[in-house]
Amino acid sequence: MNEAEIVKKISDRFFLTQTEVEEALDYITGKFARELKKGERIYLRNFGSLSKVKRKKRRVRNIDTGRMITIPEYYTIEFNPAELLQKKINPEG
């Protein structure tokens, strides 16, 4: 599902214009990015949490040339699903 499909479903469900939904979605994603940049953890009950994590620099082999290169340290986002979400996607036997 892509952003346009999400916007359409939300606008249909809550009788909002697609522009209103896009503005809300832009605000939410922007707020998430600002909070993650500050190092804050974002938790959405029954969905999961997002956290900023630091990856250390490391040396790896370039598979095209065979030479060793260094990947500098960087930040990425880690998602940990909530238990309820895990149960919804993995129904018990």
PDB file of C-alpha atoms in Angstrom:
ATOM      1  CA  MET A   1       0.000   0.000   0.000  1.00  0.00           C
ATOM      2  CA  ASN A   2       1.427   3.371  -0.952  1.00  0.00           C
ATOM      3  CA  GLU A   3       0.794   6.891   0.352  1.00  0.00           C
ATOM      4  CA  ALA A   4      -1.874   7.710  -2.243  1.00  0.00           C
ATOM      5  CA  GLU A   5      -3.845   4.583  -1.317  1.00  0.00           C
ATOM      6  CA  ILE A   6      -3.599   5.389   2.386  1.00  0.00           C
ATOM      7  CA  VAL A   7      -4.796   8.969   1.769  1.00  0.00           C
ATOM      8  CA  LYS A   8      -7.739   7.708  -0.297  1.00  0.00           C
ATOM      9  CA  LYS A   9      -8.824   5.159   2.322  1.00  0.00           C
ATOM     10  CA  ILE A  10      -8.615   7.662   5.180  1.00  0.00           C
ATOM     11  CA  SER A  11     -10.458  10.378   3.240  1.00  0.00           C
ATOM     12  CA  ASP A  12     -13.248   7.954   2.322  1.00  0.00           C
ATOM     13  CA  ARG A  13     -13.545   6.563   5.859  1.00  0.00           C
ATOM     14  CA  PHE A  14     -13.619   9.902   7.695  1.00  0.00           C
ATOM     15  CA  PHE A  15     -15.309  12.065   5.029  1.00  0.00           C
ATOM     16  CA  LEU A  16     -12.291  14.368   4.677  1.00  0.00           C
ATOM     17  CA  THR A  17     -10.802  15.783   1.518  1.00  0.00           C
ATOM     18  CA  GLN A  18      -7.661  14.145   0.250  1.00  0.00           C
ATOM     19  CA  THR A  19      -5.864  17.479   0.715  1.00  0.00           C
ATOM     20  CA  GLU A  20      -6.803  17.529   4.413  1.00  0.00           C
ATOM     21  CA  VAL A  21      -5.548  13.983   4.875  1.00  0.00           C
ATOM     22  CA  GLU A  22      -2.302  14.749   3.002  1.00  0.00           C
ATOM     23  CA  GLU A  23      -1.692  17.803   5.214  1.00  0.00           C
ATOM     24  CA  ALA A  24      -2.287  15.746   8.366  1.00  0.00           C
ATOM     25  CA  LEU A  25      -0.045  12.947   7.126  1.00  0.00           C
ATOM     26  CA  ASP A  26       2.718  15.435   6.221  1.00  0.00           C
ATOM     27  CA  TYR A  27       2.463  16.962   9.696  1.00  0.00           C
ATOM     28  CA  ILE A  28       2.627  13.568  11.417  1.00  0.00           C
ATOM     29  CA  THR A  29       5.605  12.298   9.410  1.00  0.00           C
ATOM     30  CA  GLY A  30       7.414  15.616   9.865  1.00  0.00           C
ATOM     31  CA  LYS A  31       6.796  15.512  13.619  1.00  0.00           C
ATOM     32  CA  PHE A  32       8.059  11.919  13.765  1.00  0.00           C
ATOM     33  CA  ALA A  33      11.241  12.936  11.905  1.00  0.00           C
ATOM     34  CA  ARG A  34      11.879  15.902  14.229  1.00  0.00           C
ATOM     35  CA  GLU A  35      11.371  13.808  17.359  1.00  0.00           C
ATOM     36  CA  LEU A  36      13.539  10.946  16.090  1.00  0.00           C
ATOM     37  CA  LYS A  37      16.286  13.428  15.183  1.00  0.00           C
ATOM     38  CA  LYS A  38      16.239  14.657  18.810  1.00  0.00           C
ATOM     39  CA  GLY A  39      16.627  11.049  19.967  1.00  0.00           C
ATOM     40  CA  GLU A  40      13.053  10.637  21.197  1.00  0.00           C
ATOM     41  CA  ARG A  41      11.292   7.284  20.963  1.00  0.00           C
ATOM     42  CA  ILE A  42       7.892   7.209  19.263  1.00  0.00           C
ATOM     43  CA  TYR A  43       5.369   4.690  20.563  1.00  0.00           C
ATOM     44  CA  LEU A  44       1.995   3.989  18.971  1.00  0.00           C
ATOM     45  CA  ARG A  45      -0.071   1.743  21.220  1.00  0.00           C
ATOM     46  CA  ASN A  46      -0.953  -1.616  19.643  1.00  0.00           C
ATOM     47  CA  PHE A  47       1.272  -0.812  16.645  1.00  0.00           C
ATOM     48  CA  GLY A  48       4.874  -0.455  17.820  1.00  0.00           C
ATOM     49  CA  SER A  49       7.735   1.906  18.482  1.00  0.00           C
ATOM     50  CA  LEU A  50      10.293   3.766  16.390  1.00  0.00           C
ATOM     51  CA  SER A  51      13.748   4.626  17.711  1.00  0.00           C
ATOM     52  CA  LYS A  52      16.876   6.261  16.345  1.00  0.00           C
ATOM     53  CA  VAL A  53      19.874   3.921  16.549  1.00  0.00           C
ATOM     54  CA  LYS A  54      23.512   4.563  15.730  1.00  0.00           C
ATOM     55  CA  ARG A  55      25.362   2.142  13.473  1.00  0.00           C
ATOM     56  CA  LYS A  56      29.115   2.005  14.036  1.00  0.00           C
ATOM     57  CA  LYS A  57      31.579   2.534  11.228  1.00  0.00           C
ATOM     58  CA  ARG A  58      32.749  -0.704   9.703  1.00  0.00           C
ATOM     59  CA  ARG A  59      34.964  -2.109   7.027  1.00  0.00           C
ATOM     60  CA  VAL A  60      33.369  -4.161   4.275  1.00  0.00           C
ATOM     61  CA  ARG A  61      34.446  -5.644   0.995  1.00  0.00           C
ATOM     62  CA  ASN A  62      33.163  -4.021  -2.192  1.00  0.00           C
ATOM     63  CA  ILE A  63      31.811  -7.023  -4.096  1.00  0.00           C
ATOM     64  CA  ASP A  64      32.416  -5.368  -7.483  1.00  0.00           C
ATOM     65  CA  THR A  65      36.099  -4.530  -6.971  1.00  0.00           C
ATOM     66  CA  GLY A  66      37.071  -6.819  -4.099  1.00  0.00           C
ATOM     67  CA  ARG A  67      38.625  -3.852  -2.256  1.00  0.00           C
ATOM     68  CA  MET A  68      37.953  -3.075   1.398  1.00  0.00           C
ATOM     69  CA  ILE A  69      36.028   0.138   2.062  1.00  0.00           C
ATOM     70  CA  THR A  70      34.932   1.887   5.245  1.00  0.00           C
ATOM     71  CA  ILE A  71      31.290   2.714   5.822  1.00  0.00           C
ATOM     72  CA  PRO A  72      31.131   5.681   8.222  1.00  0.00           C
ATOM     73  CA  GLU A  73      28.899   5.625  11.294  1.00  0.00           C
ATOM     74  CA  TYR A  74      25.308   6.676  10.645  1.00  0.00           C
ATOM     75  CA  TYR A  75      21.872   6.752  12.227  1.00  0.00           C
ATOM     76  CA  THR A  76      18.957   4.624  11.162  1.00  0.00           C
ATOM     77  CA  ILE A  77      15.464   3.941  12.464  1.00  0.00           C
ATOM     78  CA  GLU A  78      14.529   0.751  14.251  1.00  0.00           C
ATOM     79  CA  PHE A  79      10.923  -0.458  14.399  1.00  0.00           C
ATOM     80  CA  ASN A  80       9.751  -2.782  17.159  1.00  0.00           C
ATOM     81  CA  PRO A  81       6.224  -4.072  16.592  1.00  0.00           C
ATOM     82  CA  ALA A  82       3.789  -4.184  19.496  1.00  0.00           C
ATOM     83  CA  GLU A  83       2.664  -7.570  20.777  1.00  0.00           C
ATOM     84  CA  LEU A  84      -0.879  -7.023  19.463  1.00  0.00           C
ATOM     85  CA  LEU A  85       0.403  -6.275  15.947  1.00  0.00           C
ATOM     86  CA  GLN A  86       2.546  -9.415  16.084  1.00  0.00           C
ATOM     87  CA  LYS A  87      -0.511 -11.454  17.045  1.00  0.00           C
ATOM     88  CA  LYS A  88      -2.590  -9.954  14.225  1.00  0.00           C
ATOM     89  CA  ILE A  89      -0.071 -10.897  11.553  1.00  0.00           C
ATOM     90  CA  ASN A  90       0.794 -14.282  13.099  1.00  0.00           C
ATOM     91  CA  PRO A  91      -2.525 -15.907  14.027  1.00  0.00           C
ATOM     92  CA  GLU A  92      -2.151 -18.819  16.393  1.00  0.00           C
ATOM     93  CA  GLY A  93      -2.534 -22.320  14.963  1.00  0.00           C
TER      94      GLY A  93
END
